[in-house]
Coordinates of C-alpha atoms and ligand atoms in Angstrom, one line a residue:
M1 CA 11.9 11.3 -25.5
A2 CA 12.2 13.1 -22.4
E3 CA 14.6 11.3 -20.0
D4 CA 13.7 10.2 -16.4
F5 CA 12.9 12.6 -13.8
V6 CA 12.2 12.7 -10.2
V7 CA 10.2 15.2 -8.3
T8 CA 9.8 15.0 -4.3
P9 CA 9.5 18.0 -1.8
W10 CA 13.2 17.5 -1.5
E11 CA 14.6 16.9 -4.8
V12 CA 13.9 17.8 -8.4
Q13 CA 16.2 16.1 -11.0
G14 CA 16.1 15.7 -14.8
E15 CA 13.9 17.5 -17.2
V16 CA 10.6 17.5 -15.8
D17 CA 7.4 16.0 -18.0
Y18 CA 4.7 18.0 -16.5
N19 CA 1.9 16.0 -18.4
K20 CA 3.5 12.8 -17.1
L21 CA 3.5 14.3 -13.5
I22 CA -0.2 15.1 -13.7
K23 CA -0.7 11.4 -14.3
Q24 CA 1.9 10.1 -11.7
F25 CA 0.4 12.2 -9.2
G26 CA -3.3 11.9 -9.9
T27 CA -3.8 15.5 -10.3
K28 CA -5.9 17.4 -12.9
P29 CA -4.7 19.5 -15.7
L30 CA -5.9 23.2 -15.4
T31 CA -8.2 23.4 -18.6
E32 CA -9.3 26.4 -20.4
S33 CA -12.5 25.9 -19.1
I34 CA -11.4 26.1 -15.5
I35 CA -9.4 29.0 -16.3
K36 CA -12.6 30.8 -17.8
R37 CA -14.3 30.2 -14.9
I38 CA -11.7 31.8 -12.6
E39 CA -11.8 34.6 -14.9
K40 CA -15.6 35.2 -14.4
H41 CA -14.6 36.0 -10.8
T42 CA -11.5 38.0 -11.2
G43 CA -12.4 40.0 -14.3
E44 CA -8.8 39.4 -15.8
L45 CA -6.2 36.7 -15.9
H46 CA -2.9 36.7 -14.1
Y47 CA -0.1 36.1 -16.6
M48 CA 1.1 33.1 -14.8
L49 CA -2.5 31.5 -15.6
R50 CA -2.5 32.8 -19.3
R51 CA 1.0 31.2 -19.7
K52 CA 0.4 28.0 -18.1
I53 CA 3.0 28.5 -15.3
F54 CA 0.0 27.2 -13.0
F55 CA -1.0 23.9 -15.0
S56 CA -2.5 21.5 -12.7
H57 CA -4.7 21.5 -9.8
R58 CA -6.6 19.2 -7.3
D59 CA -10.7 20.2 -6.5
L60 CA -10.2 23.5 -7.9
D61 CA -13.7 23.0 -9.5
V62 CA -15.2 21.9 -6.3
L63 CA -14.0 24.7 -4.8
L64 CA -15.3 27.2 -7.4
N65 CA -18.6 25.3 -7.0
D66 CA -18.6 26.0 -3.3
Y67 CA -17.8 29.8 -4.1
E68 CA -20.3 30.2 -6.8
K69 CA -22.7 29.0 -3.8
G70 CA -21.5 31.7 -1.5
K71 CA -19.1 29.7 0.6
K72 CA -15.8 31.3 1.7
F73 CA -12.2 29.7 1.3
A74 CA -8.9 30.5 2.5
L75 CA -5.4 30.4 1.0
Y76 CA -2.5 28.2 2.3
T77 CA 1.0 28.4 1.4
G78 CA 4.6 28.4 2.9
R79 CA 8.4 28.2 2.9
G80 CA 11.1 26.1 4.6
P81 CA 13.7 28.5 5.8
S82 CA 17.1 26.7 4.8
G83 CA 18.8 29.9 3.4
N84 CA 18.1 33.0 1.7
T85 CA 14.8 33.1 -0.5
H86 CA 15.6 32.7 -4.3
L87 CA 13.5 33.8 -7.2
G88 CA 11.7 30.4 -7.5
H89 CA 10.3 30.6 -4.0
I90 CA 8.5 33.7 -4.8
I91 CA 6.8 32.5 -8.1
P92 CA 3.8 30.9 -6.1
W93 CA 3.7 33.8 -3.9
I94 CA 3.5 36.2 -6.4
F95 CA 0.4 34.5 -7.6
T96 CA -1.0 33.9 -4.3
K97 CA -1.0 37.8 -3.7
W98 CA -3.1 38.1 -6.8
L99 CA -5.6 35.4 -5.6
Q100 CA -5.7 37.1 -2.2
D101 CA -6.6 40.7 -4.0
K102 CA -9.0 39.1 -6.4
F103 CA -11.0 37.1 -4.1
D104 CA -10.5 38.6 -1.1
V105 CA -9.6 35.9 1.2
P106 CA -7.2 35.3 4.2
L107 CA -3.8 33.8 3.6
Y108 CA -2.3 31.1 6.2
F109 CA 1.6 31.1 5.6
Q110 CA 3.7 28.4 7.3
I111 CA 7.3 28.8 8.0
T112 CA 8.8 25.4 8.7
D113 CA 11.8 25.9 10.7
D114 CA 11.2 22.6 12.4
E115 CA 11.0 20.7 8.9
K116 CA 14.4 22.3 7.8
F117 CA 15.9 21.6 11.0
L118 CA 14.9 17.7 10.8
C119 CA 15.9 17.3 7.3
K120 CA 19.0 19.2 6.7
P121 CA 21.9 17.7 8.5
N122 CA 24.1 20.9 9.0
L123 CA 21.3 23.5 10.2
T124 CA 20.6 24.0 13.8
L125 CA 17.3 24.8 14.8
K126 CA 18.5 28.3 15.8
Q127 CA 19.7 28.8 12.4
T128 CA 16.3 27.7 10.7
H129 CA 14.4 29.7 13.1
E130 CA 16.4 33.1 12.7
M131 CA 16.1 32.4 8.8
G132 CA 12.4 31.5 9.0
Y133 CA 11.8 35.2 10.3
D134 CA 14.1 36.7 7.3
N135 CA 12.1 34.8 5.0
A136 CA 8.8 36.1 6.4
L137 CA 10.1 39.5 5.5
E138 CA 10.4 38.2 1.8
L139 CA 6.7 37.7 1.8
I140 CA 5.5 40.8 3.3
A141 CA 7.9 42.6 1.0
L142 CA 5.4 41.2 -1.9
G143 CA 2.6 43.5 -0.4
F144 CA 0.5 41.3 1.5
D145 CA -2.1 42.8 3.8
H146 CA -1.3 42.3 7.5
K147 CA -5.3 42.3 8.2
K148 CA -5.8 39.2 6.0
T149 CA -2.2 37.5 6.0
F150 CA -1.4 35.2 9.0
I151 CA 2.3 34.0 9.3
I152 CA 3.1 30.9 11.2
V153 CA 6.5 30.0 12.5
D154 CA 6.2 26.6 13.4
T155 CA 8.2 26.5 16.6
D156 CA 6.6 29.6 17.6
Y157 CA 3.3 28.3 17.0
S158 CA 3.5 24.8 18.2
K159 CA 0.8 24.6 20.7
T160 CA -1.9 24.7 18.0
L161 CA 0.1 23.0 15.3
Y162 CA 1.1 19.7 17.8
N163 CA -2.5 19.4 19.3
N164 CA -3.7 19.3 15.9
A165 CA -0.8 17.5 14.1
I166 CA -1.2 14.6 16.4
K167 CA -4.7 14.1 15.4
V168 CA -3.4 14.0 11.8
A169 CA -0.6 11.7 12.8
K170 CA -3.0 9.1 14.4
K171 CA -4.5 8.6 11.0
V172 CA -1.5 8.1 8.9
T173 CA 0.6 4.7 9.1
A174 CA 4.2 4.6 8.6
S175 CA 3.9 2.5 5.3
N176 CA 1.6 5.1 4.0
A177 CA 4.3 7.8 4.8
R178 CA 7.0 5.6 3.1
A179 CA 5.1 5.2 0.0
V180 CA 4.2 8.8 -0.2
F181 CA 7.5 10.2 0.9
G182 CA 10.2 7.7 0.2
F183 CA 11.0 7.5 4.1
T184 CA 13.4 4.6 5.1
N185 CA 14.5 3.1 8.1
E186 CA 17.4 5.7 8.2
T187 CA 15.0 8.4 8.2
N188 CA 14.8 10.2 11.6
I189 CA 11.6 10.0 13.4
G190 CA 10.8 13.6 13.5
M191 CA 10.4 13.4 9.6
Y192 CA 7.9 10.6 10.2
L193 CA 5.7 13.2 12.2
W194 CA 6.6 16.0 9.6
P195 CA 3.9 15.4 7.0
A196 CA 0.9 15.7 9.8
M197 CA 2.7 19.2 10.6
Q198 CA 2.5 20.3 7.2
A199 CA -1.1 19.3 6.9
V200 CA -2.4 21.4 9.8
P201 CA -2.7 24.6 7.9
C202 CA -5.0 22.9 5.5
F203 CA -7.4 22.7 8.2
L204 CA -6.5 25.9 10.2
P205 CA -9.2 28.2 8.9
S206 CA -11.8 25.4 10.0
I207 CA -9.9 24.9 13.4
L208 CA -9.7 28.5 14.1
T209 CA -13.4 29.6 13.1
G210 CA -15.3 26.5 13.7
E211 CA -16.6 26.8 10.5
K212 CA -15.8 24.2 7.6
I213 CA -13.6 26.4 5.3
R214 CA -11.8 25.0 2.3
T215 CA -8.2 25.8 1.6
L216 CA -6.7 26.3 -1.7
I217 CA -2.9 25.9 -1.6
P218 CA -0.7 27.7 -4.5
A219 CA 2.6 26.1 -4.5
A220 CA 5.0 24.3 -6.9
I221 CA 3.8 20.6 -7.8
D222 CA 6.8 19.3 -5.4
Q223 CA 4.7 19.9 -2.5
D224 CA 1.8 17.9 -3.8
P225 CA 2.5 14.4 -1.7
Y226 CA 1.6 16.4 1.3
W227 CA -1.8 17.3 0.1
R228 CA -2.5 13.9 -0.7
I229 CA -1.9 12.9 2.8
A230 CA -3.8 15.9 4.3
R231 CA -6.8 15.2 1.7
D232 CA -6.8 11.4 2.8
V233 CA -7.2 12.6 6.6
A234 CA -9.6 15.5 6.1
P235 CA -13.0 13.6 5.9
K236 CA -11.7 11.5 9.2
L237 CA -11.3 14.6 11.0
G238 CA -14.6 16.4 9.7
Y239 CA -12.8 18.8 7.5
P240 CA -13.0 19.8 3.8
K241 CA -10.5 18.2 1.5
T242 CA -7.9 20.8 0.6
A243 CA -7.7 22.1 -2.6
A244 CA -4.3 23.2 -4.9
I245 CA -3.2 24.8 -7.7
H246 CA 0.1 23.8 -8.8
N247 CA 3.0 25.9 -10.6
V248 CA 6.0 24.6 -12.7
F249 CA 9.3 25.2 -11.5
L250 CA 11.2 28.4 -12.5
P251 CA 14.0 26.5 -14.5
S252 CA 17.8 26.6 -13.0
L253 CA 19.5 29.4 -15.0
T254 CA 22.1 26.9 -16.6
G255 CA 19.3 24.9 -18.7
P256 CA 16.1 23.2 -18.6
R257 CA 17.1 20.3 -16.3
G258 CA 15.8 20.3 -12.7
K259 CA 14.3 23.4 -10.7
M260 CA 16.4 26.4 -9.5
S261 CA 17.5 25.3 -6.1
T262 CA 20.2 26.2 -4.0
S263 CA 21.1 22.2 -3.1
T264 CA 22.2 21.7 -6.9
N265 CA 22.9 25.1 -8.4
M266 CA 24.1 27.2 -5.7
E267 CA 26.4 29.4 -7.9
S268 CA 23.7 30.1 -10.6
T269 CA 20.8 30.6 -8.2
I270 CA 19.7 34.2 -8.0
F271 CA 18.8 35.4 -4.4
T272 CA 16.1 37.8 -3.6
T273 CA 19.0 39.5 -1.9
D274 CA 21.6 39.7 -4.7
D275 CA 22.9 43.0 -5.6
E276 CA 22.7 44.5 -9.3
K277 CA 26.1 43.4 -10.3
T278 CA 25.6 39.8 -8.9
V279 CA 22.4 39.3 -10.8
R280 CA 24.2 40.5 -14.0
K281 CA 27.2 38.4 -13.2
K282 CA 25.1 35.6 -13.0
V283 CA 22.8 35.8 -15.8
M284 CA 25.8 36.9 -18.1
K285 CA 28.0 33.6 -16.9
Y286 CA 25.5 31.0 -16.3
A287 CA 22.4 31.8 -18.6
F288 CA 22.1 28.8 -21.2
S289 CA 21.7 30.5 -24.5
G290 CA 19.6 29.1 -27.4
G291 CA 21.7 31.7 -29.8
K292 CA 24.1 30.9 -32.4
D293 CA 27.8 30.5 -31.9
T294 CA 28.5 33.7 -34.1
V295 CA 26.8 36.8 -34.6
E296 CA 26.9 36.2 -38.3
E297 CA 24.8 33.0 -38.1
H298 CA 22.8 34.4 -35.4
R299 CA 21.7 37.3 -37.5
K300 CA 21.3 34.8 -40.6
H301 CA 19.4 31.8 -38.7
G302 CA 18.0 33.3 -35.5
G303 CA 18.1 31.9 -32.0
N304 CA 15.7 29.3 -30.3
P305 CA 14.0 31.1 -27.5
D306 CA 12.2 27.7 -26.5
I307 CA 15.5 26.5 -24.8
D308 CA 17.0 29.8 -24.1
S309 CA 17.1 30.6 -20.4
S310 CA 16.7 34.1 -20.5
Y311 CA 13.7 34.1 -22.4
Q312 CA 12.4 31.3 -20.4
W313 CA 12.8 33.3 -17.3
L314 CA 11.2 36.3 -18.9
R315 CA 8.1 34.1 -19.2
F316 CA 7.9 34.1 -15.2
F317 CA 8.8 37.7 -14.9
E318 CA 7.7 39.8 -17.6
E319 CA 4.0 40.6 -17.2
D320 CA 3.3 42.0 -20.4
D321 CA 2.4 39.7 -23.1
K322 CA 3.2 42.1 -26.1
K323 CA 6.7 42.9 -24.9
L324 CA 7.4 39.2 -24.4
K325 CA 6.1 38.3 -28.0
K326 CA 8.1 40.9 -29.3
I327 CA 11.4 39.6 -27.6
Y328 CA 10.4 36.2 -28.8
E329 CA 9.9 37.1 -32.2
D330 CA 13.2 39.2 -32.4
Y331 CA 15.3 36.8 -31.0
K332 CA 13.9 33.9 -33.3
S333 CA 14.6 36.2 -36.3
G334 CA 18.1 37.0 -35.5
G335 CA 17.5 40.7 -34.8
L336 CA 18.0 40.4 -31.1
L337 CA 21.4 38.9 -29.9
S338 CA 21.9 36.6 -27.0
G339 CA 23.7 39.1 -24.9
E340 CA 21.0 41.7 -25.9
L341 CA 18.4 39.3 -24.6
K342 CA 20.3 38.6 -21.3
Q343 CA 20.7 42.0 -20.7
I344 CA 16.7 42.4 -20.8
L345 CA 16.4 39.8 -18.2
V346 CA 19.3 41.6 -16.0
D347 CA 17.2 44.7 -16.2
K348 CA 13.8 43.3 -15.6
L349 CA 15.5 41.1 -12.5
N350 CA 17.1 44.3 -11.4
N351 CA 14.3 46.6 -11.4
F352 CA 12.2 44.1 -9.5
L353 CA 14.9 43.5 -6.8
A354 CA 15.4 47.1 -6.0
K355 CA 11.7 47.7 -5.2
H356 CA 11.7 44.2 -3.3
Q357 CA 14.7 44.8 -1.4
K358 CA 13.4 48.4 -0.1
N359 CA 10.2 46.8 0.7
K360 CA 11.7 44.2 2.5
E361 CA 13.4 47.0 4.7
K362 CA 10.1 48.5 5.3
A363 CA 8.9 45.0 6.3
R364 CA 10.8 44.8 9.5
D365 CA 8.8 47.2 11.3
K366 CA 5.3 45.5 10.0
L367 CA 6.3 41.8 11.0
D368 CA 4.8 41.8 14.1
K369 CA 1.3 42.5 12.8
F370 CA 1.4 39.3 10.5
L371 CA 2.3 36.8 12.9
L372 CA -0.1 34.2 14.5
K373 CA 0.7 33.7 18.1
D374 CA -1.0 31.0 20.4
Ligands
LIG401 P1 10.2 25.4 0.0 O1 10.7 26.3 1.0 O2 11.3 24.5 -0.5 O3 9.5 26.3 -1.2 C1 8.7 27.3 -0.9 C2 7.6 27.6 -2.2 O4 8.4 27.6 -3.5 C3 8.0 26.6 -4.6 N1 9.3 26.5 -5.2 C4 9.2 26.8 -6.4 N2 8.6 27.4 -7.4 C5 9.0 27.5 -8.7 N3 10.1 27.4 -9.1 C6 11.1 26.8 -8.4 N4 12.4 26.7 -8.6 C7 10.7 26.5 -7.0 N5 11.5 26.0 -5.9 C8 10.5 25.9 -4.8 C9 7.7 25.2 -3.6 O5 6.8 24.4 -4.1 C10 7.1 26.3 -2.5 O6 5.6 26.6 -2.8 N6 7.8 22.2 3.1 C11 7.8 23.4 2.1 C12 7.2 24.6 3.2 C13 6.0 24.6 3.2 C14 4.9 24.8 2.0 C15 3.6 24.7 2.7 C16 5.1 25.2 0.7 C17 4.9 24.4 4.3 N7 3.6 24.4 4.3 C18 2.7 24.9 1.9 C19 3.7 25.3 0.2 C20 2.6 25.4 0.6 C21 9.1 23.8 1.8 O7 10.0 23.5 2.2 O8 9.2 24.9 0.6

């Protein structure tokens, strides 16, 4: 039986039971029939849909109904700049890019320098602000189109955000915020306003155009509590309820408990800024192995890919189903050793990161084109 686990926007502990989480949070599973409906419009399925890395949703069916009637929608996602970007953060962004390309829709991307200043005792506003702009480059490096992608750095877009956040805040009581986010008497009052700030971009396409445009939010399930608040408030302010599609967490390299996160597993976290050697060192040292103790035993009995971190990570980064299947089978049969499997992951990540890091450098000159200003 799975042990207890906790998932909040600030903390993920234990081995997450995603089916239980769907019930706890009151979301819906991403069923085969809804995935087929997506495929009807996109012509193919992203590997993160095929592998159920995206597993749950809110009102995606409603959004598709509208879309099929010719209504527009927009994408919304974001990042809280508390440090360098790690490989977990970019999982929803990779999928968001695919959605943007396939549906040809705008993306609003919120960078919450204010949130991270408020909730991280040791960070100054100057630091979160600077990291916010660095994190923006990580998004751009994934190939987003500046004509359709609008980046908001909260403290530099404060006029629009604040004017709309107070309208949201007026409809949310402290007891509601406590129930949803676990705020206490010790929580600073900035955080009590914070959920209203993260709700605003849910409505931004409607606010900016004057039309009723629903947003779809691709993000890990930890952010869902915000969408509960935003969805409660939406009809009261005359906006469509935001829809969401949730991904599971890229697990920590050290095993299936918790998510990859700098707060709990700093040393084994792989950042998009890591060089080849560092990636190799981290994978070789920390990746939990599902292999047997000796080569002889492994050859004879095979390894267990289902608990092996390197294999689990390849599910997130190896797009080719055939290659992945072969790795699974070779590892299970004992043909592929643990060290060899780790090396496959190292090569995959380093290949991706070499391109990504080059693109990040090029992104510096383009940044201005993406920024939404008020
Ligand atoms: P942040 O910076 O904690 O996370 C950024 C995005 O990464 C997702 N995520 C992960 N996905 C897969 N595996 C992991 N190990 C992992 N860790 C984090 C998060 O769910 C998120 O999608 N408050 C937000 C910033 C924000 C935002 C938004 C995020 C503002 N508006 C709208 C998503 C959608 C934050 O601190 O995210």
